[in-house]
Amino acid sequence: LTSIQFEKLKIQHIHTHFGDDACFISMIIHFLTGIPYSFTTHSYDIYLKPKMLAEKHKYAKFAVTISNYNKQYLIETFGINESKIHIVRCGVDIQLFKPINHLNTKRTNTLNIISVARLVETKGFFYLLKACHLLKQNYDFTCTIIGDGPLFDEIADNIEKLSLHNHVLLQGAKRHDEVLDALKNSDLFVLPCIKDKTGRPEGIPVSLMEAMAMGIIVISSTLAGIPELVQDAGIMAKPRDELSLFKAMEKVYKMSNKEKAKIALAQRRKIEKEFNLVKETKKLMRLFESA
């Protein structure tokens, strides 16, 4: 598009997701036309492939990121002015998730665990399998893993090596409605995120938000921005520590329905208050209006 076309289309502001090449193009357009731009950073564009982040923030009207952890990292690593960066969460549509009533749920001796994510290193699936190996020594459980990705075959091999084939089911990718049905029949959502070999941490997985919105007890890692979601609502475990993860899972196994209901309510309220898609979208709209 030429500057004349931008004027004809009455484009007043450009916003991009991720501080990558699209953001760079927005910056160039700003230099050529004077049209202001903004952008949202997530994870890989900050930790794995940062490109001219100091310059992109400097010339942007404003910038957004999804966690306080990201904001602090950007300030400390790239010297970005704190006032330039705003927190707008990746939220979920809470209307799509009906909370489970734990008080009306029949208690059984089997703990139904679920994990939903792309099968990549940062999701920590190998530590989940190790924790399941510890859990099977004394407890009855099922663990359903939903997702696809480059580690599918290796995860399948580890399930066999740890003799977990009677406990762990690797289902591959599912439609969102199928995932919701699987969540409804689960007691516990586990996603033990880690940093990968490059040192890149996981962001704040949306699958954790969805489980919390449904009132399913969640366990995740004390890593990067995840405590901003899970702490004070769900249960935290140390990253790359199958014993810590096992103890957290064991804790949920031993919980009464009343204890589960209390945690579920706290999780739902956390999502409604801080990770609500409607509220977070309104935050972004207010930034556009003030730009």
Coordinates of N, CA and C in Angstrom, one line a residue, residues 56-247:
K56 N 11.8 -1.0 18.0 CA 10.3 -1.1 17.8 C 9.5 -0.5 18.9
H57 N 10.0 -0.7 20.1 CA 9.3 -0.1 21.3 C 9.4 1.4 21.3
K58 N 10.6 1.9 20.9 CA 10.9 3.3 21.0 C 10.0 4.1 20.1
Y59 N 9.7 3.6 18.9 CA 8.9 4.4 17.9 C 7.4 4.0 17.9
A60 N 7.1 3.0 18.7 CA 5.7 2.6 18.7 C 4.9 3.6 19.6
K61 N 3.6 3.8 19.3 CA 2.8 4.7 20.1 C 2.6 4.0 21.5
F62 N 2.4 2.7 21.5 CA 2.4 2.0 22.8 C 2.7 0.5 22.4
A63 N 3.1 -0.3 23.4 CA 3.3 -1.7 23.2 C 2.6 -2.5 24.3
V64 N 2.3 -3.7 24.0 CA 1.5 -4.6 24.9 C 2.3 -5.9 25.0
T65 N 2.2 -6.5 26.2 CA 2.7 -7.8 26.4 C 1.7 -8.5 27.3
I66 N 1.8 -9.9 27.4 CA 0.8 -10.6 28.1 C 1.0 -10.9 29.6
S67 N 2.2 -10.6 30.1 CA 2.5 -10.9 31.5 C 3.4 -9.8 32.1
N68 N 3.4 -9.7 33.4 CA 4.3 -8.9 34.1 C 5.7 -9.4 34.0
Y69 N 5.9 -10.7 33.9 CA 7.2 -11.3 33.8 C 7.8 -10.8 32.4
N70 N 7.0 -10.9 31.4 CA 7.5 -10.4 30.1 C 7.9 -8.9 30.1
K71 N 7.1 -8.1 30.8 CA 7.3 -6.7 30.8 C 8.6 -6.4 31.6
Q72 N 8.9 -7.1 32.7 CA 10.1 -6.9 33.4 C 11.3 -7.3 32.6
Y73 N 11.2 -8.4 31.9 CA 12.3 -8.9 31.1 C 12.6 -7.9 30.0
L74 N 11.6 -7.4 29.3 CA 11.8 -6.4 28.3 C 12.5 -5.1 28.8
I75 N 12.1 -4.7 30.0 CA 12.7 -3.5 30.6 C 14.1 -3.7 30.9
E76 N 14.4 -4.9 31.6 CA 15.8 -5.2 32.0 C 16.7 -5.5 30.9
T77 N 16.2 -6.2 29.9 CA 17.1 -6.7 28.8 C 17.3 -5.8 27.7
F78 N 16.3 -5.0 27.3 CA 16.4 -4.1 26.2 C 16.3 -2.6 26.5
G79 N 16.2 -2.3 27.8 CA 16.2 -1.0 28.3 C 15.0 -0.2 27.9
I80 N 13.9 -0.8 27.8 CA 12.6 -0.2 27.3 C 12.0 0.6 28.4
N81 N 11.5 1.8 28.1 CA 10.8 2.6 29.1 C 9.6 1.9 29.6
E82 N 9.5 1.8 30.9 CA 8.4 1.1 31.6 C 7.0 1.6 31.2
S83 N 6.9 2.9 31.0 CA 5.6 3.5 30.7 C 5.1 3.1 29.3
K84 N 6.0 2.6 28.4 CA 5.7 2.3 27.1 C 4.9 0.9 27.0
I85 N 5.1 0.1 28.0 CA 4.6 -1.3 27.9 C 3.3 -1.4 28.8
H86 N 2.3 -2.0 28.2 CA 1.0 -2.2 28.9 C 0.7 -3.7 29.0
I87 N 0.1 -4.2 30.1 CA -0.2 -5.6 30.2 C -1.7 -5.8 29.7
V88 N -1.8 -6.6 28.7 CA -3.2 -7.0 28.2 C -3.1 -8.6 28.1
R89 N -3.8 -9.2 28.9 CA -3.7 -10.7 29.0 C -4.3 -11.4 27.7
C90 N -3.9 -12.6 27.5 CA -4.6 -13.4 26.5 C -5.7 -14.1 27.4
G91 N -6.9 -13.7 27.1 CA -8.0 -14.2 27.9 C -8.9 -15.2 27.2
V92 N -9.9 -15.7 27.9 CA -10.8 -16.7 27.3 C -12.2 -16.2 27.4
D93 N -13.1 -16.7 26.6 CA -14.5 -16.3 26.6 C -15.2 -17.2 27.7
I94 N -15.4 -16.6 28.8 CA -15.9 -17.4 30.0 C -17.3 -18.0 29.7
Q95 N -18.0 -17.4 28.8 CA -19.3 -17.9 28.5 C -19.3 -19.3 27.9
L96 N -18.2 -19.7 27.3 CA -18.0 -21.0 26.7 C -17.7 -22.1 27.7
F97 N -17.4 -21.7 28.9 CA -17.0 -22.7 29.9 C -17.9 -22.8 31.1
K98 N -18.7 -23.8 31.2 CA -19.5 -24.0 32.4 C -18.8 -24.6 33.5
P99 N -18.7 -24.0 34.7 CA -18.0 -24.6 35.8 C -18.5 -26.0 36.3
I100 N -17.7 -26.8 36.6 CA -18.0 -28.1 37.2 C -18.4 -28.0 38.6
N101 N -19.5 -28.6 39.1 CA -19.9 -28.6 40.5 C -19.3 -29.8 41.2
H102 N -18.2 -29.6 41.9 CA -17.5 -30.7 42.5 C -18.3 -31.3 43.7
L103 N -19.1 -30.4 44.3 CA -19.9 -30.9 45.4 C -21.0 -32.0 45.0
N104 N -21.3 -31.9 43.7 CA -22.3 -32.9 43.2 C -21.7 -34.0 42.4
T105 N -20.3 -34.1 42.5 CA -19.6 -35.1 41.7 C -19.4 -36.3 42.6
K106 N -19.7 -37.5 42.1 CA -19.4 -38.7 42.9 C -18.0 -39.0 43.0
R107 N -17.5 -39.1 44.2 CA -16.1 -39.4 44.4 C -15.7 -40.9 44.1
T108 N -14.6 -41.1 43.3 CA -14.2 -42.4 43.0 C -12.7 -42.6 43.5
N109 N -12.2 -43.8 43.3 CA -10.8 -44.0 43.7 C -9.8 -43.8 42.5
T110 N -10.4 -43.4 41.4 CA -9.6 -43.1 40.2 C -9.5 -41.6 39.9
L111 N -8.3 -41.1 39.8 CA -8.0 -39.7 39.5 C -7.9 -39.6 38.0
N112 N -8.8 -38.8 37.4 CA -8.8 -38.6 35.9 C -8.0 -37.3 35.6
I113 N -6.8 -37.5 35.1 CA -5.9 -36.4 34.7 C -6.0 -36.1 33.2
I114 N -5.9 -34.9 32.9 CA -5.8 -34.5 31.5 C -4.8 -33.4 31.2
S115 N -4.2 -33.5 30.0 CA -3.2 -32.4 29.6 C -3.4 -32.1 28.2
V116 N -3.6 -30.9 27.8 CA -3.9 -30.5 26.4 C -2.8 -29.4 26.0
A117 N -2.1 -29.7 25.0 CA -1.1 -28.8 24.5 C -0.4 -29.3 23.2
R118 N 0.3 -28.5 22.5 CA 1.1 -28.9 21.5 C 2.3 -29.7 22.1
L119 N 2.7 -30.8 21.4 CA 3.7 -31.7 22.0 C 5.1 -31.2 21.6
V120 N 5.5 -30.2 22.4 CA 6.8 -29.6 22.2 C 7.5 -29.6 23.6
E121 N 8.8 -29.3 23.6 CA 9.6 -29.4 24.8 C 9.1 -28.5 25.9
T122 N 8.7 -27.3 25.6 CA 8.4 -26.4 26.7 C 7.2 -26.8 27.5
K123 N 6.4 -27.7 27.0 CA 5.2 -28.2 27.8 C 5.5 -29.2 28.9
G124 N 6.7 -29.7 28.9 CA 7.2 -30.6 30.0 C 6.5 -31.9 30.1
F125 N 6.1 -32.5 29.0 CA 5.4 -33.8 29.0 C 6.2 -35.0 29.6
F126 N 7.5 -34.9 29.4 CA 8.3 -36.0 29.9 C 8.3 -36.1 31.4
Y127 N 8.2 -34.9 32.0 CA 8.2 -34.8 33.5 C 6.8 -35.3 34.0
L128 N 5.8 -35.0 33.2 CA 4.4 -35.5 33.5 C 4.4 -37.0 33.5
L129 N 5.1 -37.6 32.5 CA 5.2 -39.1 32.5 C 6.0 -39.7 33.6
K130 N 7.0 -39.0 34.0 CA 7.8 -39.5 35.2 C 7.0 -39.4 36.4
A131 N 6.2 -38.3 36.6 CA 5.4 -38.2 37.8 C 4.3 -39.2 37.8
C132 N 3.7 -39.5 36.6 CA 2.7 -40.6 36.5 C 3.3 -41.9 36.9
H133 N 4.6 -42.1 36.5 CA 5.3 -43.4 36.9 C 5.4 -43.5 38.4
L134 N 5.6 -42.4 39.1 CA 5.6 -42.4 40.6 C 4.2 -42.6 41.1
L135 N 3.3 -42.0 40.5 CA 1.9 -42.0 41.0 C 1.3 -43.4 40.9
K136 N 1.7 -44.2 39.9 CA 1.1 -45.5 39.7 C 1.5 -46.5 40.7
Q137 N 2.6 -46.2 41.5 CA 3.0 -47.1 42.5 C 2.0 -47.3 43.6
N138 N 1.2 -46.3 43.9 CA 0.2 -46.4 45.0 C -1.2 -45.9 44.7
Y139 N -1.4 -45.4 43.5 CA -2.7 -44.8 43.2 C -3.3 -45.2 41.9
D140 N -4.6 -45.2 41.8 CA -5.2 -45.5 40.5 C -5.6 -44.2 39.8
F141 N -5.2 -44.2 38.5 CA -5.5 -42.9 37.8 C -5.5 -43.2 36.3
T142 N -6.0 -42.3 35.5 CA -5.9 -42.3 34.1 C -5.3 -40.9 33.7
C143 N -4.5 -40.9 32.7 CA -4.0 -39.6 32.2 C -4.2 -39.5 30.7
T144 N -4.9 -38.6 30.2 CA -5.2 -38.4 28.8 C -4.4 -37.2 28.3
I145 N -3.6 -37.4 27.3 CA -2.8 -36.3 26.7 C -3.4 -36.0 25.3
I146 N -3.9 -34.8 25.1 CA -4.4 -34.4 23.8 C -3.5 -33.4 23.2
G147 N -3.2 -33.6 21.9 CA -2.3 -32.7 21.2 C -1.4 -33.4 20.2
D148 N -0.9 -32.7 19.3 CA 0.0 -33.2 18.3 C 1.3 -32.3 18.3
G149 N 2.3 -32.9 17.6 CA 3.5 -32.1 17.5 C 4.7 -33.0 17.3
P150 N 5.9 -32.4 17.3 CA 7.1 -33.1 16.9 C 7.6 -34.2 17.9
L151 N 7.1 -34.1 19.1 CA 7.5 -35.1 20.2 C 6.5 -36.2 20.3
F152 N 5.5 -36.3 19.4 CA 4.5 -37.3 19.6 C 5.1 -38.7 19.7
D153 N 5.9 -39.1 18.8 CA 6.5 -40.5 18.8 C 7.4 -40.7 20.0
E154 N 8.1 -39.7 20.4 CA 9.0 -39.9 21.6 C 8.2 -40.0 22.9
I155 N 7.1 -39.3 23.0 CA 6.3 -39.4 24.1 C 5.6 -40.8 24.1
A156 N 5.2 -41.2 23.0 CA 4.6 -42.6 22.9 C 5.6 -43.6 23.3
D157 N 6.9 -43.5 22.9 CA 7.9 -44.4 23.3 C 8.1 -44.4 24.8
N158 N 8.1 -43.2 25.4 CA 8.3 -43.1 26.9 C 7.2 -43.7 27.6
I159 N 6.0 -43.6 27.1 CA 4.8 -44.3 27.8 C 5.0 -45.8 27.9
E160 N 5.6 -46.4 26.8 CA 5.9 -47.8 26.8 C 7.0 -48.1 27.7
K161 N 8.1 -47.4 27.7 CA 9.3 -47.6 28.5 C 9.0 -47.6 30.0
L162 N 8.1 -46.7 30.4 CA 7.7 -46.5 31.8 C 6.5 -47.4 32.2
S163 N 6.1 -48.3 31.2 CA 5.0 -49.2 31.5 C 3.8 -48.5 31.9
L164 N 3.5 -47.4 31.2 CA 2.3 -46.6 31.6 C 1.1 -46.8 30.6
H165 N 1.3 -47.8 29.7 CA 0.2 -47.9 28.6 C -1.1 -48.2 29.2
N166 N -1.2 -48.7 30.4 CA -2.5 -49.0 31.1 C -3.1 -47.8 31.8
H167 N -2.3 -46.7 31.8 CA -2.7 -45.5 32.6 C -2.8 -44.3 31.7
V168 N -1.8 -44.1 30.7 CA -1.7 -42.9 29.9 C -2.2 -43.2 28.5
L169 N -3.1 -42.3 28.0 CA -3.6 -42.4 26.7 C -3.2 -41.2 25.9
L170 N -2.4 -41.4 24.8 CA -2.0 -40.3 24.0 C -2.9 -40.2 22.8
Q171 N -3.7 -39.2 22.7 CA -4.9 -39.2 21.8 C -4.6 -38.4 20.5
G172 N -3.6 -37.6 20.4 CA -3.4 -36.8 19.3 C -4.2 -35.5 19.3
A173 N -4.3 -34.8 18.2 CA -5.1 -33.6 18.1 C -6.6 -33.9 18.1
K174 N -7.4 -33.0 18.7 CA -8.8 -33.1 18.8 C -9.4 -31.7 18.5
R175 N -10.7 -31.7 18.0 CA -11.4 -30.5 17.8 C -11.7 -29.8 19.2
H176 N -11.9 -28.5 19.2 CA -12.1 -27.8 20.4 C -13.3 -28.4 21.2
D177 N -14.4 -28.7 20.5 CA -15.6 -29.3 21.2 C -15.3 -30.6 21.8
E178 N -14.4 -31.4 21.2 CA -14.0 -32.7 21.7 C -13.1 -32.5 22.9
V179 N -12.3 -31.5 22.9 CA -11.4 -31.2 24.1 C -12.3 -30.8 25.3
L180 N -13.3 -30.0 25.0 CA -14.2 -29.5 26.1 C -15.0 -30.8 26.7
D181 N -15.4 -31.7 25.9 CA -16.0 -32.9 26.4 C -15.0 -33.7 27.3
A182 N -13.8 -33.8 26.8 CA -12.8 -34.5 27.6 C -12.5 -33.8 29.0
L183 N -12.5 -32.5 28.9 CA -12.3 -31.7 30.1 C -13.4 -31.9 31.2
K184 N -14.6 -32.1 30.7 CA -15.8 -32.2 31.6 C -15.7 -33.5 32.4
N185 N -14.9 -34.5 31.9 CA -14.8 -35.8 32.5 C -13.5 -35.9 33.3
S186 N -12.8 -34.8 33.5 CA -11.5 -34.8 34.2 C -11.6 -34.2 35.6
D187 N -10.7 -34.7 36.4 CA -10.5 -34.1 37.8 C -9.4 -33.2 37.9
L188 N -8.4 -33.3 37.0 CA -7.1 -32.6 37.2 C -6.5 -32.3 35.9
F189 N -6.1 -31.0 35.7 CA -5.4 -30.6 34.5 C -3.9 -30.3 34.8
V190 N -3.0 -31.0 34.2 CA -1.6 -30.9 34.5 C -0.8 -30.4 33.3
L191 N 0.0 -29.3 33.4 CA 0.9 -28.9 32.3 C 2.2 -28.4 33.0
P192 N 3.2 -29.2 33.1 CA 4.4 -28.9 33.9 C 5.4 -28.2 33.0
C193 N 5.2 -27.0 32.6 CA 6.0 -26.3 31.6 C 7.5 -26.1 32.1
I194 N 8.4 -26.1 31.1 CA 9.8 -25.9 31.4 C 10.4 -24.9 30.4
K195 N 11.6 -24.5 30.6 CA 12.4 -23.8 29.6 C 13.0 -24.8 28.6
D196 N 13.0 -24.5 27.3 CA 13.6 -25.5 26.4 C 15.1 -25.3 26.3
K197 N 15.8 -26.0 25.4 CA 17.2 -26.0 25.4 C 17.8 -24.7 25.1
T198 N 17.0 -23.8 24.4 CA 17.5 -22.4 24.1 C 17.4 -21.5 25.3
G199 N 16.7 -21.9 26.3 CA 16.4 -21.1 27.5 C 15.1 -20.4 27.4
R200 N 14.3 -20.6 26.3 CA 13.0 -20.0 26.1 C 12.0 -20.6 27.1
P201 N 11.3 -19.7 27.9 CA 10.3 -20.2 28.8 C 8.9 -20.3 28.0
E202 N 8.0 -21.1 28.6 CA 6.7 -21.1 28.1 C 6.0 -19.8 28.4
G203 N 5.0 -19.4 27.7 CA 4.2 -18.2 28.0 C 3.2 -18.5 29.1
I204 N 2.0 -18.1 28.9 CA 0.9 -18.4 29.8 C -0.1 -19.2 29.0
P205 N -0.1 -20.5 29.0 CA -0.9 -21.4 28.1 C -2.4 -21.1 28.3
V206 N -3.1 -20.9 27.2 CA -4.5 -20.7 27.2 C -5.3 -21.9 27.7
S207 N -4.7 -23.1 27.4 CA -5.4 -24.3 27.9 C -5.5 -24.4 29.4
L208 N -4.5 -23.8 30.1 CA -4.7 -23.6 31.6 C -5.8 -22.7 31.9
M209 N -6.0 -21.6 31.2 CA -7.1 -20.7 31.5 C -8.4 -21.4 31.2
E210 N -8.5 -22.2 30.2 CA -9.8 -22.9 29.9 C -10.2 -23.9 31.0
A211 N -9.2 -24.6 31.4 CA -9.4 -25.6 32.5 C -9.8 -24.9 33.8
M212 N -9.2 -23.8 34.1 CA -9.5 -23.0 35.3 C -10.9 -22.4 35.2
A213 N -11.3 -22.0 34.0 CA -12.6 -21.4 33.8 C -13.7 -22.5 34.0
M214 N -13.4 -23.8 33.8 CA -14.3 -24.9 34.0 C -14.2 -25.4 35.5
G215 N -13.3 -24.9 36.3 CA -13.2 -25.3 37.6 C -12.5 -26.6 37.8
I216 N -11.7 -27.0 36.8 CA -10.9 -28.2 36.9 C -9.6 -27.8 37.6
I217 N -9.2 -28.5 38.7 CA -8.0 -28.2 39.4 C -6.8 -28.3 38.5
V218 N -6.0 -27.2 38.5 CA -4.8 -27.2 37.6 C -3.5 -27.2 38.4
I219 N -2.6 -27.9 37.8 CA -1.2 -27.9 38.3 C -0.3 -27.5 37.2
S220 N 0.6 -26.5 37.4 CA 1.6 -26.1 36.5 C 2.8 -25.6 37.2
S221 N 3.8 -25.1 36.5 CA 5.1 -24.8 37.0 C 5.3 -23.4 37.5
T222 N 6.2 -23.2 38.4 CA 6.6 -21.9 38.9 C 7.6 -21.3 37.9
L223 N 7.1 -21.0 36.8 CA 8.0 -20.6 35.7 C 7.4 -19.4 34.9
A224 N 8.3 -18.4 34.7 CA 8.0 -17.2 33.9 C 6.6 -16.6 34.3
G225 N 5.7 -16.4 33.4 CA 4.4 -15.7 33.8 C 3.3 -16.6 34.3
I226 N 3.6 -17.9 34.4 CA 2.5 -18.9 34.8 C 2.0 -18.6 36.2
P227 N 2.9 -18.3 37.2 CA 2.4 -18.0 38.5 C 1.4 -16.9 38.5
E228 N 1.4 -15.9 37.6 CA 0.5 -14.9 37.5 C -0.9 -15.4 37.3
L229 N -1.0 -16.5 36.6 CA -2.3 -17.2 36.4 C -2.7 -18.2 37.5
V230 N -1.8 -19.0 37.9 CA -2.1 -20.2 38.7 C -1.9 -19.9 40.2
Q231 N -0.9 -19.1 40.5 CA -0.7 -18.9 42.0 C -1.9 -18.3 42.7
D232 N -2.1 -18.7 43.9 CA -3.3 -18.3 44.7 C -4.6 -18.8 44.2
A233 N -4.6 -19.7 43.2 CA -5.8 -20.3 42.7 C -5.6 -21.8 42.4
G234 N -4.6 -22.1 41.6 CA -4.3 -23.5 41.4 C -3.2 -24.0 42.2
I235 N -2.5 -25.0 41.7 CA -1.4 -25.6 42.5 C -0.1 -25.6 41.7
M236 N 1.0 -25.2 42.3 CA 2.3 -25.0 41.6 C 3.2 -26.1 41.9
A237 N 4.1 -26.5 40.9 CA 5.1 -27.5 41.1 C 6.4 -26.9 40.6
K238 N 7.6 -27.4 41.0 CA 8.8 -26.9 40.5 C 9.0 -27.4 39.1
P239 N 9.6 -26.6 38.2 CA 9.8 -27.1 36.8 C 11.0 -28.1 36.8
R240 N 10.9 -29.1 35.9 CA 11.9 -30.1 35.7 C 12.1 -30.9 37.0
D241 N 11.0 -31.2 37.8 CA 11.1 -31.9 39.1 C 9.9 -32.8 39.2
E242 N 10.0 -34.0 38.8 CA 8.9 -35.0 38.8 C 8.4 -35.3 40.2
L243 N 9.3 -35.2 41.2 CA 8.9 -35.5 42.6 C 8.0 -34.4 43.1
S244 N 8.3 -33.1 42.8 CA 7.5 -32.0 43.1 C 6.1 -32.1 42.4
L245 N 6.1 -32.5 41.2 CA 4.9 -32.7 40.4 C 4.1 -33.8 41.0
F246 N 4.7 -35.0 41.3 CA 4.0 -36.1 41.9 C 3.3 -35.7 43.2
K247 N 4.0 -35.0 44.0 CA 3.4 -34.6 45.3 C 2.2 -33.7 45.1

